Coordinates of C-alpha atoms and ligand atoms in Angstrom, one line a residue:
M605 CA 36.2 -3.6 -1.7
T606 CA 34.2 -5.0 1.6
V607 CA 32.6 -8.3 1.1
F608 CA 29.0 -8.2 2.5
D609 CA 29.2 -11.5 4.4
C610 CA 25.3 -12.2 4.8
P611 CA 22.8 -14.2 3.0
R612 CA 22.4 -12.9 -0.7
H613 CA 19.0 -13.9 -1.4
I614 CA 16.3 -13.8 1.2
V615 CA 12.8 -15.4 0.5
I616 CA 9.9 -14.4 2.8
C617 CA 7.0 -17.1 2.5
G618 CA 3.8 -15.5 3.2
G619 CA 2.1 -12.1 2.5
G620 CA 0.0 -11.1 5.4
T621 CA 0.7 -8.4 8.1
A622 CA 3.7 -10.3 9.0
G623 CA 5.3 -10.9 5.4
W624 CA 4.8 -7.3 4.5
M625 CA 5.9 -5.8 7.7
C626 CA 9.3 -8.2 7.1
A627 CA 9.5 -7.0 3.7
A628 CA 9.2 -3.4 4.2
A629 CA 11.6 -3.3 6.9
L630 CA 14.3 -5.3 5.3
S631 CA 13.9 -3.4 2.0
R632 CA 14.6 -0.3 4.2
T633 CA 17.5 -1.7 5.9
I634 CA 19.5 -4.6 4.3
G635 CA 17.8 -4.1 0.7
R636 CA 20.4 -1.4 0.3
A637 CA 23.3 -3.6 0.7
G638 CA 22.1 -5.4 -2.7
V639 CA 20.5 -8.4 -1.2
S640 CA 17.6 -9.8 -3.1
I641 CA 14.2 -10.1 -1.3
A642 CA 11.5 -12.0 -2.7
L643 CA 8.2 -12.8 -1.3
V644 CA 5.9 -15.5 -2.0
E645 CA 2.0 -15.4 -1.3
S646 CA -1.1 -17.1 -2.6
E647 CA -4.0 -15.0 -3.2
E648 CA -6.2 -18.1 -3.2
I649 CA -5.1 -18.9 0.5
G650 CA -5.6 -15.4 1.6
T651 CA -4.5 -13.7 4.9
V652 CA -6.1 -14.3 8.4
G653 CA -7.6 -10.9 7.5
V654 CA -7.8 -9.7 11.4
G655 CA -5.3 -7.8 13.7
E656 CA -6.6 -4.4 13.7
A657 CA -5.8 -3.1 17.1
T658 CA -2.0 -2.2 18.0
I659 CA -0.1 -1.0 21.1
P660 CA 2.1 2.4 21.2
T661 CA 5.4 0.5 19.9
I662 CA 3.8 0.4 16.4
S663 CA 4.7 4.2 15.7
T664 CA 8.3 3.0 16.2
F665 CA 8.1 0.5 13.6
N666 CA 6.4 2.9 11.1
G667 CA 8.9 5.7 12.0
M668 CA 11.7 3.2 11.1
L669 CA 10.3 3.1 7.9
G670 CA 9.7 6.7 7.6
L671 CA 6.1 6.6 6.9
D672 CA 4.2 9.7 7.0
E673 CA 1.7 9.3 9.9
D674 CA -1.3 11.2 8.2
D675 CA -0.7 9.2 4.9
F676 CA -0.6 6.0 6.5
L677 CA -4.0 7.0 8.5
R678 CA -5.6 7.8 5.3
A679 CA -4.4 4.6 3.6
T680 CA -5.4 2.5 6.1
E681 CA -8.9 3.9 7.3
G682 CA -7.1 4.3 10.3
T683 CA -8.1 6.0 13.8
F684 CA -6.2 6.6 17.1
K685 CA -6.0 4.2 20.1
I686 CA -5.3 5.5 23.4
G687 CA -6.4 2.6 25.6
I688 CA -8.6 -0.5 26.1
V689 CA -12.1 -0.3 27.9
F690 CA -12.6 -3.8 29.6
A691 CA -16.3 -4.2 30.3
N692 CA -17.6 -7.1 32.8
W693 CA -14.1 -8.5 33.3
G694 CA -13.6 -8.0 37.1
R695 CA -17.0 -8.5 37.9
A696 CA -20.3 -8.3 35.3
G697 CA -21.6 -5.1 35.0
E698 CA -18.3 -3.2 36.0
N699 CA -15.6 -1.5 33.6
Y700 CA -12.1 -0.1 33.7
L701 CA -9.8 1.4 31.2
H702 CA -6.4 0.3 30.1
P703 CA -4.8 3.5 29.1
F704 CA -1.7 4.1 27.3
G705 CA 0.8 6.4 29.1
V706 CA 1.6 7.4 32.8
A707 CA -0.5 8.6 35.4
G708 CA 1.1 11.5 37.4
F709 CA 4.8 11.7 38.3
D710 CA 7.1 10.4 41.0
Y711 CA 7.8 12.7 43.7
E712 CA 10.5 12.3 46.2
A713 CA 11.6 8.9 44.7
I714 CA 8.2 7.4 45.4
R715 CA 5.7 6.5 42.5
F716 CA 2.8 8.4 42.1
H717 CA 0.3 5.8 42.6
Q718 CA 1.5 5.3 46.0
F719 CA 0.4 8.8 47.2
W720 CA -3.2 8.1 45.4
L721 CA -3.3 4.7 47.0
K722 CA -2.7 6.1 50.6
L723 CA -5.6 8.7 50.2
H724 CA -7.9 6.1 48.5
Q725 CA -7.5 3.5 51.1
A726 CA -8.4 6.3 53.5
D727 CA -11.5 7.7 51.6
R728 CA -12.5 6.1 48.2
E729 CA -15.3 8.6 47.4
A730 CA -13.1 11.5 47.8
W731 CA -10.0 10.3 45.8
G732 CA -11.8 8.6 42.8
E733 CA -10.5 5.8 40.6
F734 CA -6.7 5.6 39.4
E735 CA -7.7 6.1 35.8
D736 CA -9.0 9.8 36.9
Y737 CA -5.4 10.7 36.8
S738 CA -4.4 9.3 33.5
L739 CA -4.9 12.0 30.6
S740 CA -5.1 8.9 28.2
A741 CA -8.0 7.3 30.5
V742 CA -9.8 10.6 30.9
A743 CA -9.6 11.6 27.1
A744 CA -10.5 8.2 26.0
R745 CA -13.6 8.3 28.0
A746 CA -14.5 11.9 26.7
G747 CA -14.0 10.8 23.1
R748 CA -11.2 13.3 22.7
F749 CA -7.5 13.1 21.3
M750 CA -4.8 15.1 20.3
R751 CA -1.0 14.0 19.5
P752 CA 1.2 14.6 22.6
G753 CA 3.3 17.7 22.3
G754 CA 7.0 17.9 22.5
D755 CA 7.2 19.7 26.1
P756 CA 8.1 16.8 28.4
D757 CA 6.6 19.0 31.4
S758 CA 3.1 19.2 30.0
V759 CA 0.5 17.0 30.9
L760 CA -0.2 16.2 27.3
S761 CA 3.3 14.5 27.0
S762 CA 1.9 11.9 29.4
M763 CA -0.3 10.5 26.7
K764 CA 0.7 7.5 24.5
Y765 CA -1.2 6.5 21.3
A766 CA -1.6 3.5 18.9
Y767 CA -3.6 2.9 16.1
H768 CA -6.7 0.9 14.8
F769 CA -6.4 0.3 11.1
D770 CA -7.7 -1.9 8.4
A771 CA -5.4 -5.1 8.3
G772 CA -5.8 -5.8 4.7
L773 CA -5.1 -1.9 3.8
Y774 CA -2.0 -2.0 5.9
A775 CA -0.7 -5.0 4.3
R776 CA -1.4 -3.4 0.8
Y777 CA 0.3 0.0 2.0
L778 CA 3.5 -1.9 3.1
R779 CA 3.5 -3.9 0.0
R780 CA 3.6 -0.7 -2.1
Y781 CA 6.4 0.5 0.2
A782 CA 8.4 -2.7 -0.1
E783 CA 7.9 -3.1 -3.8
A784 CA 8.9 0.5 -4.4
R785 CA 12.4 -0.5 -2.8
G786 CA 13.1 -3.6 -4.9
V787 CA 11.2 -6.5 -3.3
V788 CA 9.9 -8.9 -5.8
R789 CA 6.4 -10.4 -5.2
I790 CA 5.8 -14.0 -6.4
E791 CA 2.3 -15.1 -6.4
G792 CA 1.7 -19.1 -6.0
R793 CA 0.8 -21.7 -3.7
I794 CA 4.0 -23.2 -2.2
V795 CA 3.3 -27.2 -2.4
D796 CA 7.1 -28.4 -1.4
V797 CA 10.1 -27.1 0.5
A798 CA 13.7 -28.3 -0.3
Q799 CA 16.4 -28.9 2.3
H800 CA 20.0 -29.4 1.9
A801 CA 20.9 -33.2 2.3
H802 CA 23.4 -32.8 5.1
S803 CA 22.6 -29.6 7.1
G804 CA 18.9 -29.7 6.6
D805 CA 18.8 -26.1 5.8
I806 CA 16.2 -24.9 3.4
T807 CA 17.2 -24.4 -0.1
G808 CA 14.4 -23.4 -2.0
V809 CA 10.5 -23.6 -2.1
T810 CA 8.6 -25.0 -5.1
L811 CA 5.2 -23.7 -6.3
E812 CA 2.1 -25.4 -8.0
G813 CA 3.0 -25.6 -11.5
G814 CA 6.8 -26.3 -10.8
R815 CA 8.4 -23.1 -10.5
A816 CA 11.2 -23.4 -7.9
I817 CA 12.4 -20.3 -5.7
N818 CA 15.7 -20.6 -4.1
G819 CA 17.2 -18.7 -1.4
D820 CA 19.8 -18.8 1.4
F821 CA 17.7 -17.4 4.2
F822 CA 14.1 -17.9 4.6
I823 CA 11.5 -15.9 6.7
D824 CA 8.3 -18.2 7.2
C825 CA 5.4 -15.9 7.5
T826 CA 2.8 -18.4 6.4
G827 CA 0.4 -17.9 9.4
F828 CA -0.9 -20.8 11.3
R829 CA 0.1 -23.2 8.6
A830 CA 3.9 -22.9 9.9
L831 CA 4.7 -24.3 6.5
L832 CA 8.6 -24.0 6.8
I833 CA 9.3 -24.0 10.7
D834 CA 7.0 -26.6 11.7
E835 CA 5.7 -28.6 8.6
T836 CA 9.4 -28.9 7.4
L837 CA 11.9 -28.2 10.2
K838 CA 9.7 -29.9 13.0
A839 CA 10.6 -27.0 15.5
G840 CA 7.6 -28.1 17.7
F841 CA 4.6 -26.1 19.7
E842 CA 4.7 -25.3 23.3
D843 CA 0.9 -25.6 24.1
W844 CA -0.7 -23.0 26.4
S845 CA -4.2 -23.8 26.1
H846 CA -4.5 -25.2 29.5
R847 CA -3.9 -21.6 30.7
L848 CA -5.7 -19.6 27.8
P849 CA -8.3 -22.1 26.5
N850 CA -9.9 -20.0 24.1
D851 CA -9.7 -21.3 20.7
R852 CA -11.9 -19.7 18.3
A853 CA -12.9 -16.5 17.1
L854 CA -16.0 -15.2 14.7
A855 CA -15.2 -12.0 13.1
V856 CA -17.6 -9.6 11.4
P857 CA -17.5 -6.0 10.2
S858 CA -20.3 -3.8 10.9
E859 CA -21.4 0.0 9.7
S860 CA -19.8 2.6 11.9
H861 CA -22.3 4.0 14.5
G862 CA -22.0 6.5 17.0
P863 CA -18.8 8.9 17.6
L864 CA -15.5 7.4 16.9
T865 CA -14.0 6.2 20.1
P866 CA -10.3 6.3 20.5
Y867 CA -10.1 3.1 22.3
T868 CA -10.7 -0.6 21.8
Q869 CA -13.5 -2.2 23.6
A870 CA -13.1 -5.8 25.0
T871 CA -16.3 -7.0 26.7
A872 CA -16.3 -10.2 28.5
E873 CA -19.1 -12.9 27.8
S874 CA -20.0 -16.0 29.5
A875 CA -17.4 -18.1 27.6
G876 CA -14.9 -15.5 26.3
W877 CA -14.9 -12.0 25.1
R878 CA -15.9 -9.7 22.2
W879 CA -14.1 -6.8 20.6
R880 CA -15.0 -3.8 19.1
I881 CA -12.4 -1.8 16.8
P882 CA -13.4 1.8 15.4
L883 CA -12.0 2.6 12.1
Q884 CA -12.9 5.3 9.8
H885 CA -15.0 3.5 7.4
R886 CA -16.4 0.5 9.5
V887 CA -16.2 -1.1 13.0
G888 CA -14.3 -4.5 13.3
N889 CA -16.0 -7.1 15.9
G890 CA -15.2 -10.3 17.0
H891 CA -16.0 -13.0 19.7
V892 CA -13.1 -14.9 20.9
Y893 CA -14.5 -17.9 22.6
C894 CA -13.8 -21.5 24.2
S895 CA -15.3 -23.9 22.1
N896 CA -15.8 -26.5 25.4
H897 CA -17.9 -24.1 26.9
M898 CA -19.9 -22.5 23.9
T899 CA -21.3 -23.8 20.7
D900 CA -20.3 -21.9 17.5
D901 CA -24.0 -20.9 16.9
Q902 CA -24.3 -19.5 20.3
A903 CA -20.9 -17.6 19.8
A904 CA -22.4 -16.0 16.6
R905 CA -25.7 -15.1 18.2
V906 CA -23.6 -13.2 21.0
L907 CA -21.7 -11.4 18.5
M908 CA -24.4 -10.4 16.5
A909 CA -26.5 -9.2 19.4
G910 CA -23.5 -7.1 20.5
L911 CA -23.1 -5.2 17.4
D912 CA -24.1 -1.6 17.4
G913 CA -24.6 -0.9 13.8
K914 CA -25.7 -3.1 10.8
A915 CA -23.6 -6.3 10.0
L916 CA -21.6 -5.8 6.7
G917 CA -21.4 -9.9 6.1
D918 CA -21.4 -13.0 7.9
P919 CA -19.5 -13.9 10.6
R920 CA -15.9 -15.7 9.7
M921 CA -14.5 -18.4 11.9
L922 CA -10.9 -18.6 13.0
K923 CA -9.5 -21.5 14.9
F924 CA -6.5 -21.2 16.9
R925 CA -4.3 -22.6 19.9
A926 CA -2.3 -20.4 22.4
G927 CA 1.3 -21.1 22.4
R928 CA 4.5 -20.8 21.0
R929 CA 7.2 -22.5 18.8
K930 CA 9.7 -24.5 20.8
A931 CA 12.2 -22.8 18.4
F932 CA 11.4 -19.5 16.4
W933 CA 14.7 -19.9 14.6
K934 CA 15.9 -23.0 13.3
G935 CA 19.1 -23.2 10.8
N936 CA 18.3 -20.8 7.8
C937 CA 14.7 -20.0 8.9
V938 CA 13.2 -17.7 11.2
A939 CA 9.4 -17.7 11.8
I940 CA 7.6 -14.3 12.3
G941 CA 4.1 -13.9 12.9
L942 CA 1.4 -16.6 13.6
S943 CA 3.7 -19.1 12.6
A944 CA 6.1 -18.1 15.4
G945 CA 2.9 -18.6 18.0
F946 CA -0.3 -17.3 19.1
L947 CA -1.9 -15.4 21.9
E948 CA -5.4 -14.1 21.9
P949 CA -5.6 -10.5 20.8
L950 CA -6.8 -9.2 24.2
E951 CA -3.9 -6.9 24.8
S952 CA -3.1 -6.5 21.1
T953 CA 0.3 -8.0 21.4
S954 CA 0.6 -10.1 18.0
I955 CA 1.5 -7.2 15.8
H956 CA 4.1 -5.8 18.3
L957 CA 5.4 -9.5 18.6
I958 CA 6.0 -9.3 14.6
Q959 CA 8.0 -5.9 15.1
T960 CA 9.9 -7.1 17.9
G961 CA 10.9 -10.3 15.8
I962 CA 12.0 -8.2 12.9
S963 CA 14.0 -5.7 15.0
K964 CA 15.8 -9.1 16.7
L965 CA 16.5 -10.2 13.5
L966 CA 18.1 -7.2 12.1
A967 CA 20.2 -6.8 15.3
L968 CA 21.2 -10.6 15.1
F969 CA 21.4 -10.6 11.4
P970 CA 23.3 -13.6 10.3
A971 CA 26.7 -13.9 8.0
A972 CA 26.3 -16.0 5.3
Q973 CA 26.4 -19.1 8.0
P974 CA 24.2 -18.2 10.9
S975 CA 26.0 -18.7 14.3
Q976 CA 24.1 -20.8 16.8
A977 CA 25.0 -18.3 19.4
D978 CA 22.8 -15.5 17.6
I979 CA 20.1 -18.0 16.9
D980 CA 20.0 -19.1 20.6
E981 CA 19.8 -15.4 21.7
Y982 CA 17.1 -14.8 19.1
N983 CA 15.1 -17.8 20.6
R984 CA 15.7 -17.0 24.2
L985 CA 14.5 -13.5 23.8
T986 CA 11.4 -14.1 21.6
A987 CA 10.3 -16.8 24.0
L988 CA 10.7 -14.4 26.9
E989 CA 8.5 -11.9 25.0
Y990 CA 5.6 -14.4 24.4
E991 CA 5.8 -15.3 28.1
Q992 CA 5.6 -11.7 29.3
A993 CA 2.7 -11.0 27.0
R994 CA 1.1 -14.4 28.2
D995 CA 1.3 -13.3 31.8
F996 CA -0.3 -10.1 31.2
I997 CA -3.3 -11.5 29.2
L998 CA -3.8 -14.3 31.9
L999 CA -3.8 -11.5 34.5
H1000 CA -7.2 -10.7 33.0
Y1001 CA -8.6 -14.0 33.7
V1002 CA -7.3 -14.9 36.8
A1003 CA -7.7 -11.6 38.8
T1004 CA -11.5 -11.7 38.7
R1005 CA -14.5 -12.1 40.9
R1006 CA -16.7 -13.8 38.2
D1007 CA -17.9 -16.8 39.0
D1008 CA -21.3 -16.8 36.9
S1009 CA -20.6 -19.4 34.5
P1010 CA -18.5 -22.7 34.5
Y1011 CA -16.0 -20.8 32.1
W1012 CA -15.3 -18.0 34.6
Q1013 CA -15.2 -20.8 37.5
E1014 CA -12.5 -22.5 35.5
R1015 CA -10.6 -19.3 34.8
R1016 CA -10.2 -18.6 38.4
R1017 CA -8.9 -21.9 39.2
T1018 CA -6.2 -21.6 36.6
N1019 CA -2.4 -22.7 37.5
V1020 CA -0.8 -19.4 37.4
P1021 CA 2.8 -19.1 36.3
E1022 CA 5.2 -18.1 39.0
T1023 CA 6.3 -15.0 37.3
L1024 CA 2.8 -13.8 37.4
R1025 CA 1.9 -15.2 40.9
Q1026 CA 5.1 -13.1 42.4
K1027 CA 3.8 -10.0 40.6
M1028 CA 0.2 -10.4 41.8
E1029 CA 1.4 -11.0 45.4
L1030 CA 4.0 -8.4 45.3
F1031 CA 1.0 -5.7 44.1
A1032 CA -1.8 -7.3 46.7
S1033 CA 0.6 -6.5 49.5
R1034 CA 1.9 -2.6 49.2
G1035 CA 0.9 -2.0 45.6
R1036 CA 4.2 -2.4 44.3
V1037 CA 5.0 -3.3 40.8
F1038 CA 8.3 -3.5 39.1
R1039 CA 9.0 -4.0 35.4
R1040 CA 11.3 -7.1 34.9
D1041 CA 13.7 -7.9 31.8
D1042 CA 12.4 -5.2 29.7
D1043 CA 8.8 -6.3 30.1
L1044 CA 6.7 -4.9 27.2
F1045 CA 3.9 -3.9 29.4
T1046 CA 4.8 -0.7 31.5
I1047 CA 4.2 -0.4 35.3
D1048 CA 1.1 1.9 34.5
S1049 CA -0.3 -0.9 32.5
W1050 CA 0.1 -3.3 35.1
L1051 CA -1.5 -0.9 37.7
A1052 CA -4.2 -0.3 35.4
V1053 CA -5.1 -4.0 34.9
M1054 CA -4.5 -5.1 38.4
L1055 CA -6.7 -2.4 40.0
G1056 CA -9.2 -2.8 37.3
Q1057 CA -9.5 -6.5 37.6
G1058 CA -10.1 -5.6 41.5
I1059 CA -6.8 -6.5 43.4
E1060 CA -6.9 -4.1 46.1
P1061 CA -3.5 -3.7 47.9
R1062 CA -3.6 -4.2 51.7
G1063 CA -1.3 -1.2 52.2
Y1064 CA 0.9 1.2 50.6
D1065 CA 4.6 2.3 50.5
P1066 CA 5.4 3.1 54.0
L1067 CA 8.1 5.9 53.0
I1068 CA 4.9 7.9 52.4
D1069 CA 3.9 8.6 55.8
A1070 CA 7.2 10.7 56.1
L1071 CA 5.1 13.4 54.1
P1072 CA 2.6 15.4 55.7
V1073 CA -0.9 14.4 54.4
T1074 CA -1.9 17.9 53.1
E1075 CA 1.1 17.6 51.0
I1076 CA 0.1 14.5 49.4
E1077 CA -3.4 15.8 48.8
G1078 CA -2.1 18.9 47.3
L1079 CA 0.2 16.7 45.0
V1080 CA -2.7 14.4 44.0
R1081 CA -5.3 16.9 43.5
H1082 CA -3.1 18.9 41.2
V1083 CA -2.9 16.0 38.9
R1084 CA -6.5 15.2 38.9
D1085 CA -7.1 18.9 38.0
A1086 CA -4.5 19.2 35.4
V1087 CA -5.6 16.0 33.7
S1088 CA -9.3 17.0 33.5
R1089 CA -8.6 20.5 32.4
T1090 CA -6.4 19.2 29.6
A1091 CA -8.7 16.4 28.5
A1092 CA -11.7 18.7 28.3
A1093 CA -9.7 21.3 26.2
L1094 CA -8.7 18.3 23.6
P1095 CA -10.4 18.2 20.3
R1096 CA -13.0 15.6 19.5
H1097 CA -11.1 12.5 18.2
E1098 CA -13.4 12.2 15.1
A1099 CA -12.9 16.0 14.3
F1100 CA -9.0 15.3 14.6
I1101 CA -9.6 12.1 12.3
A1102 CA -11.9 14.2 9.8
A1103 CA -9.1 16.8 9.5
I1104 CA -6.5 14.2 8.5
A1105 CA -8.7 12.1 6.3
G1106 CA -10.2 15.3 4.5
R1107 CA -14.0 14.2 5.2
K1108 CA -16.4 13.5 7.8
P1109 CA -16.5 10.3 10.2
A1110 CA -18.8 7.5 8.3
H1111 CA -21.5 7.6 10.6
E1112 CA -22.0 11.4 10.0
R1113 CA -21.7 10.8 6.3
S1114 CA -24.6 8.4 6.2
L1115 CA -26.9 10.6 8.1
T1116 CA -26.5 13.4 5.0
Ligands
FAD1410 C1 -9.1 -13.6 16.0 C2 -7.8 -12.7 15.8 C3 -7.8 -11.5 16.2 C4 -6.6 -10.9 16.0 N1 -6.5 -9.6 16.4 C5 -5.4 -8.6 16.6 C6 -5.2 -7.5 17.0 O1 -6.2 -6.8 17.4 N2 -4.0 -7.0 17.1 C7 -2.9 -7.6 16.7 O2 -1.8 -7.3 16.9 N3 -3.0 -8.8 16.5 C8 -4.1 -9.6 16.1 N4 -4.3 -10.8 15.8 C9 -3.2 -11.3 15.1 C10 -2.9 -10.9 13.6 O3 -4.0 -11.0 13.0 C11 -1.6 -11.4 13.2 O4 -0.4 -11.4 14.2 C12 -1.3 -10.7 12.0 O5 -2.4 -10.8 11.0 C13 -0.1 -11.6 11.2 O6 -0.7 -12.7 10.6 P1 0.5 -13.5 9.5 O7 1.1 -12.4 8.5 O8 1.6 -14.1 10.4 O9 -0.5 -14.5 9.1 P2 -1.6 -14.5 7.7 O10 -2.3 -13.3 7.7 O11 -2.4 -15.8 7.9 O12 -0.7 -14.7 6.3 C14 -0.1 -15.9 5.9 C15 0.1 -15.7 4.8 O13 1.0 -16.8 4.1 C16 0.6 -17.3 3.0 N5 0.5 -18.7 2.7 C17 0.4 -19.6 3.4 N6 0.2 -20.9 3.1 C18 1.0 -20.8 1.9 C19 1.3 -21.4 0.9 N7 1.3 -22.8 0.8 N8 1.6 -20.8 -0.3 C20 1.9 -19.6 -0.4 N9 1.4 -18.8 0.4 C21 1.0 -19.4 1.6 C22 -0.7 -16.6 2.9 O14 -1.3 -16.6 1.8 C23 -0.7 -15.4 3.6 O15 -0.3 -14.5 2.4 C24 -5.4 -11.5 15.6 C25 -5.5 -12.8 15.2 C26 -6.7 -13.5 15.6 C27 -6.8 -14.9 15.1

């Protein structure tokens, strides 16, 4: 008989989105090998309770679990998200859309945006904005949505989507899934962590009241507390607040109001930005700000003044610091979720980073004795992912023409990492963008944000000049027409959701 050479008792500490995502994924995979999985959480401590906007990779995770999408949307009051509208970022009064999916198609080995760029540089009026060529962007602005079909040649297939969901309901949904597959949930507050006298490995945690839970591999999902990876194992923190200084958020739900938009809204303010996330039963709102530039009272006023429906409670404050653990995996403990690091939710990257943490842990799953080479590779890849996400978020702050407050003046003077500087310079020259090291964000995402923030390339790909202008015009016009025709024929997002939910959207229900 084959001996299963891996940890036999896994303990997940923490039951927020990270903890239950880990529990669900492990129960689906290694749970089958007879490994015991326990999850410890404390109701009294609770979870961070935010984290409701995602990026398209989430459907890979849900798919790996075998979740039925309609069932998932009903259980989490979820909606579809095909992009993010950024208001007041490049300049106050302007807005742009970062859509998911691709715009146009490459032709003669030249990227589509280069054709548009050439025409746009000659006549801006006639050729419009780049988002006019993205089905996700045009559909998002029109409040329309449909799942992309299977035909790879159809315009519809260029659309990609993610979800908005209620974070608490998602964790509960995954809890039911994991418990049905053998995960044992243990209620209680961890008050002590025991370590092996020689190796320093964690051997168990003790709960208030004295109950000990032992294991041979631990996943730290205790959120900002980082109880195992940092308080116990002293993994350290690489602080990025000199580049991303926002350190607080106020969050408040509000009643649904108006049509169910298939996008997140991120509105820049004088010392930070506000989010608006539409769910079936309510809207999630928040104001992320920098406490050096704004008081909590001022931030609350900005948040409440921006609500478009009645508040469903008082704003709740969250404090954080941008950065990442110096080591995510140490000995027999790996940190996943907020215990691993924090990046403000401007591009909804945190849940994605939980997901990639889980995938890498599965790909490098340790033998009974973890190998240092596996640990090093996990740490290398995770650090890279955090840095790539940081660069993309930072782009929104440094590529701006705003200088209307000390906060924005400071953002423009930010010391830009070399990786991002090269990307911006390359684009500013001839509109070229390359994806490096499996960068999470696609070329279309970089394009949308660089153009939207107001970076104007000085030229375009010179190879294009080998093609007749009429041919280029025909190609670009064809894409714009096809996108606009397809978007107009899509159902309204709220009708699509109502059909899944089996009821009218909340704002319509309150009118009857
Ligand atoms: C303002 C804000 C907005 C965000 N928006 C988004 C977004 O739109 N999209 C996105 O992808 N991400 C977002 N995030 C990040 C997202 O919320 C988190 O990545 C996600 O919720 C995972 O959190 P977590 O499970 O790591 O931590 P938590 O939710 O804090 O869970 C920690 C768990 O550990 C338990 N615990 C802690 N200490 C103990 C102890 N001593 N004993 C026992 N149990 C303990 C708690 O009870 C809890 O169950 C946002 C974060 C913030 C702060």
